[in-house]
Amino acid sequence: HYSGLEEAVYRNIQACKELAQTTRTAYGPNGMNKMVINHLEKLFVTNDAATILRELEVQHPAAKMLVMASHMQEQEVGDGTNFVLVFAGVLLELAEDLLRMGLSVSEASSIVIEGYEKACKKALEILPDLVCCSAKNLRDVEEVASLLHTSVMSKQYGNERFLAKLIAQACVSILPDSGHFNVDNIRVCKIVGAGISASSVLHGMVFKKETEGDVTSVKDAKIAVYSCPFDGMITETKGTVLIKNAEELMNFSKGEENLMDLQVKAIADSGANVVVTGGKVADMALHYANKYNLMLVRLNSKWDLRRLCKTVGATALPRLTPPTLEEMGQCNSVYLSEVGDTQVVVFKHEKEDGAISTILIRGSTDNLMDDIERAVDDGVNTFKVLTRDKRLVPGGGATEIELAKQITSYGETCPGLDQYAIKKFAEAFEAIPRALAENSGVKANEVISKLYAVHQEGKKNVGFDIEAEAAAVKDMLEAGVLDTYLGKFWGIKLATNAAVTVLRVDQIIMAKPAGGPKPPSGKKDWDEDQND
């Protein structure tokens, strides 16, 4: 029997293990999909750990620590969230074995924590020696596509070559000379129909909208963007107009028409031939827009409006005033097109270095396209990581087994009790190739013993071959299965931090409202006058 404190530590570890086990079966290209139904009863079918965690409502405070660590990985690197969960879960599982060895929990915890921190520091020192290659030219689409294969493959196994090529084209086309790449500049537009292979990249922006007026295509577009409705000015106060005869009635509406006519004519005279508005379009304004051959597009989202301004270099005007040349945006063509049976408005840049690129995703169902979008997000984030640090390490469990081998040797040289924790930390790295093997239906122990045997011969780049029928290994550098150095670095660091934080907790104290009768809820609006 454990004391109350020991029981709390084991319960914390148990909760984290269960969470890690959920995502472990989704690890790697052969990982199983999860069907998640969130609190709004929206259905997600995915093996992306970040999405699964975002939609699950994790209640246990200790398990929330792991969720926070994987969110940090998502923000820092944009990929590798499942690695953090699986690794942290195994670290806690192995820590439990050490805690059960007989020492009091508080003593054992401090020894395990010290050992884990030493081992983590050592792992991050070894990691730079495991770098097998670096990205040479991030403006070469073929090279970038080959580097994105691994991250896309884990979400869309079988379509990785096609998708990696699309993502590479989109990323390379908007990579600025400064090298500061913004993930937000790659937009995704999902349209149901056709198949994945019908997806394409466009330089510019695509909106699932129809044009408002008669004009549906403009070449060499000069664009005026308004954040207000395309309508006449409405006065702040109400006014009463007394009309005595028919002539005054005719003149009253004519005055409004003339004012609208002058406003739209002024916009057309400024040289603008496309008007984008963030509000509703009045019938009368639409009539005059058609009269002066202006193309009208309405965007309800202010974010879309801002992105469009960024793409075409326009300034969003708050009132219907004619734009100056500096405030007008430009792009090669704006046209209404039909993709499948969906009408889309395309703002197209012919020049390669547009500010924004859009990947047009086609697919048979919304769930499938959502999953492809997640794969695209991971690919784009991987490209961003490569712009920060071009180093790459071998994937497929090769890096993990090499780290396990070297940290075990380091543990042998450490005196004191923390050597047990250091060896357990090394053993935790085996969880990654083990998960890959189990999800591929291969005996994990066989794979790990083969990997160790090959790594003892000094072949650092050899990892698990997921495409072989039996337990086989191959050189990951030759196979092109590569992980980013930063992804691994942050993954190991964040997983260790999360595991150590959970081990440091011996009690969970939750603030709950005290018992007793509920205070009376006073009558609402007691000071309102009853006669109103």
CSV table of C-alpha atoms in Angstrom, one decimal, residues 121-287:
chain,number,residue,atom,x,y,z
A,121,LYS,CA,21.8,17.8,-21.5
A,122,LYS,CA,24.0,15.1,-22.8
A,123,ALA,CA,21.5,14.2,-25.6
A,124,LEU,CA,21.4,17.8,-26.8
A,125,GLU,CA,25.3,17.8,-26.8
A,126,ILE,CA,25.4,14.6,-28.9
A,127,LEU,CA,22.7,15.7,-31.4
A,128,PRO,CA,24.8,18.1,-33.5
A,129,ASP,CA,27.2,15.1,-34.2
A,130,LEU,CA,24.3,13.2,-35.7
A,131,VAL,CA,23.6,15.8,-38.4
A,132,CYS,CA,23.8,13.8,-41.7
A,133,CYS,CA,23.3,16.7,-44.2
A,134,SER,CA,22.2,20.3,-44.7
A,135,ALA,CA,19.8,22.0,-47.1
A,136,LYS,CA,22.0,23.6,-49.8
A,137,ASN,CA,19.6,25.8,-51.8
A,138,LEU,CA,16.1,26.7,-50.5
A,139,ARG,CA,15.2,28.2,-53.8
A,140,ASP,CA,15.5,24.9,-55.7
A,141,VAL,CA,12.0,23.4,-55.8
A,142,GLU,CA,13.2,19.8,-56.4
A,143,GLU,CA,15.6,19.9,-53.4
A,144,VAL,CA,13.0,21.5,-51.1
A,145,ALA,CA,10.4,18.9,-52.2
A,146,SER,CA,12.7,16.0,-51.3
A,147,LEU,CA,13.3,17.6,-47.8
A,148,LEU,CA,9.6,18.0,-47.1
A,149,HIS,CA,8.8,14.3,-48.0
A,150,THR,CA,9.2,13.0,-44.4
A,151,SER,CA,6.9,15.4,-42.7
A,152,VAL,CA,4.2,15.1,-45.4
A,153,MET,CA,4.5,11.3,-45.5
A,154,SER,CA,3.5,10.9,-41.8
A,155,LYS,CA,0.1,12.5,-42.6
A,156,GLN,CA,-0.5,11.5,-46.3
A,157,TYR,CA,1.4,8.3,-47.0
A,158,GLY,CA,1.3,7.6,-50.7
A,159,ASN,CA,0.6,11.2,-51.8
A,160,GLU,CA,3.8,12.6,-50.3
A,161,ARG,CA,5.7,13.2,-53.5
A,162,PHE,CA,2.8,15.1,-55.2
A,163,LEU,CA,2.0,17.2,-52.1
A,164,ALA,CA,5.6,17.9,-51.2
A,165,LYS,CA,6.2,19.3,-54.8
A,166,LEU,CA,3.1,21.6,-54.5
A,167,ILE,CA,4.2,22.9,-51.1
A,168,ALA,CA,7.8,23.4,-52.3
A,169,GLN,CA,6.5,25.4,-55.3
A,170,ALA,CA,4.3,27.6,-53.1
A,171,CYS,CA,7.0,28.2,-50.4
A,172,VAL,CA,9.9,28.9,-52.9
A,173,SER,CA,7.8,31.3,-54.9
A,174,ILE,CA,7.2,33.6,-51.9
A,175,LEU,CA,10.5,33.2,-50.1
A,176,PRO,CA,11.7,36.8,-49.7
A,177,ASP,CA,15.4,37.8,-50.2
A,178,SER,CA,15.8,38.5,-46.5
A,179,GLY,CA,15.0,34.9,-45.8
A,180,HIS,CA,12.3,35.7,-43.2
A,181,PHE,CA,9.5,33.3,-44.2
A,182,ASN,CA,6.0,33.8,-42.9
A,183,VAL,CA,3.8,30.7,-42.7
A,184,ASP,CA,0.7,32.8,-42.9
A,185,ASN,CA,1.6,33.7,-46.5
A,186,ILE,CA,0.7,30.2,-47.8
A,187,ARG,CA,-3.1,30.1,-48.0
A,188,VAL,CA,-5.2,27.0,-48.5
A,189,CYS,CA,-8.5,26.9,-50.4
A,190,LYS,CA,-10.4,23.6,-50.2
A,191,ILE,CA,-13.0,22.7,-52.9
A,192,VAL,CA,-14.8,19.4,-52.9
A,193,GLY,CA,-14.6,17.3,-56.0
A,194,ALA,CA,-12.1,15.6,-58.4
A,195,GLY,CA,-9.2,14.0,-56.5
A,196,ILE,CA,-6.0,15.0,-54.7
A,197,SER,CA,-4.0,14.9,-58.0
A,198,ALA,CA,-6.2,17.8,-59.3
A,199,SER,CA,-4.8,20.1,-56.6
A,200,SER,CA,-2.7,23.0,-57.8
A,201,VAL,CA,-0.7,26.2,-56.7
A,202,LEU,CA,-1.6,29.7,-57.6
A,203,HIS,CA,0.4,32.8,-57.1
A,204,GLY,CA,-2.1,35.2,-55.5
A,205,MET,CA,-5.3,34.5,-53.6
A,206,VAL,CA,-8.4,32.4,-54.2
A,207,PHE,CA,-11.8,33.2,-52.6
A,208,LYS,CA,-14.8,30.9,-52.6
A,209,LYS,CA,-17.1,33.8,-53.7
A,210,GLU,CA,-19.0,35.1,-56.7
A,211,THR,CA,-18.6,38.5,-58.2
A,212,GLU,CA,-21.4,40.9,-57.5
A,213,GLY,CA,-21.8,42.7,-60.8
A,214,ASP,CA,-21.8,41.8,-64.5
A,215,VAL,CA,-18.0,42.1,-65.0
A,216,THR,CA,-16.4,38.8,-64.3
A,217,SER,CA,-12.8,39.2,-65.6
A,218,VAL,CA,-10.3,42.0,-65.6
A,219,LYS,CA,-6.7,42.0,-67.0
A,220,ASP,CA,-4.0,44.2,-65.5
A,221,ALA,CA,-6.3,45.0,-62.5
A,222,LYS,CA,-6.1,48.2,-60.5
A,223,ILE,CA,-7.8,47.4,-57.2
A,224,ALA,CA,-9.6,49.7,-54.8
A,225,VAL,CA,-10.3,48.1,-51.4
A,226,TYR,CA,-13.0,49.4,-49.0
A,227,SER,CA,-13.5,48.2,-45.5
A,228,CYS,CA,-17.0,49.9,-45.5
A,229,PRO,CA,-20.2,48.8,-47.3
A,230,PHE,CA,-20.4,49.8,-51.0
A,231,ASP,CA,-23.4,52.1,-50.5
A,232,GLY,CA,-24.5,55.7,-50.1
A,233,MET,CA,-23.7,57.5,-46.9
A,234,ILE,CA,-26.4,57.2,-44.2
A,235,THR,CA,-26.8,60.1,-41.8
A,236,GLU,CA,-26.3,59.6,-38.1
A,237,THR,CA,-29.7,61.2,-37.2
A,238,LYS,CA,-33.1,60.6,-38.7
A,239,GLY,CA,-34.5,63.4,-40.9
A,240,THR,CA,-38.1,64.0,-42.0
A,241,VAL,CA,-38.6,65.3,-45.5
A,242,LEU,CA,-41.9,66.9,-46.4
A,243,ILE,CA,-42.8,66.4,-50.1
A,244,LYS,CA,-45.5,68.6,-51.6
A,245,ASN,CA,-45.8,67.4,-55.2
A,246,ALA,CA,-44.7,64.7,-57.7
A,247,GLU,CA,-41.9,66.8,-59.0
A,248,GLU,CA,-40.3,67.0,-55.6
A,249,LEU,CA,-40.7,63.2,-55.2
A,250,MET,CA,-38.8,62.7,-58.5
A,251,ASN,CA,-36.1,65.1,-57.5
A,252,PHE,CA,-35.7,63.5,-54.1
A,253,SER,CA,-34.7,60.1,-55.4
A,254,LYS,CA,-32.7,61.7,-58.3
A,255,GLY,CA,-30.5,63.6,-55.9
A,256,GLU,CA,-29.5,60.3,-54.2
A,257,GLU,CA,-28.9,58.7,-57.6
A,258,ASN,CA,-26.8,61.6,-58.8
A,259,LEU,CA,-24.7,61.4,-55.6
A,260,MET,CA,-24.1,57.7,-56.0
A,261,ASP,CA,-23.3,58.2,-59.7
A,262,LEU,CA,-20.7,60.8,-58.9
A,263,GLN,CA,-19.1,58.6,-56.2
A,264,VAL,CA,-18.8,55.6,-58.5
A,265,LYS,CA,-17.7,57.7,-61.4
A,266,ALA,CA,-14.9,59.3,-59.3
A,267,ILE,CA,-13.7,55.8,-58.4
A,268,ALA,CA,-13.7,54.7,-62.1
A,269,ASP,CA,-12.0,58.0,-63.1
A,270,SER,CA,-9.2,57.3,-60.6
A,271,GLY,CA,-8.1,54.4,-62.9
A,272,ALA,CA,-9.5,51.6,-60.6
A,273,ASN,CA,-11.3,48.7,-62.5
A,274,VAL,CA,-11.8,46.3,-59.6
A,275,VAL,CA,-13.6,47.2,-56.3
A,276,VAL,CA,-13.4,45.0,-53.3
A,277,THR,CA,-15.7,45.8,-50.4
A,278,GLY,CA,-15.9,44.5,-46.8
A,279,GLY,CA,-19.6,45.1,-46.4
A,280,LYS,CA,-22.9,44.8,-48.3
A,281,VAL,CA,-23.4,46.1,-51.8
A,282,ALA,CA,-26.4,48.3,-52.4
A,283,ASP,CA,-28.5,47.7,-55.5
A,284,MET,CA,-28.1,51.3,-56.8
A,285,ALA,CA,-24.3,51.2,-56.2
A,286,LEU,CA,-24.2,47.9,-58.2
A,287,HIS,CA,-26.1,49.5,-61.0
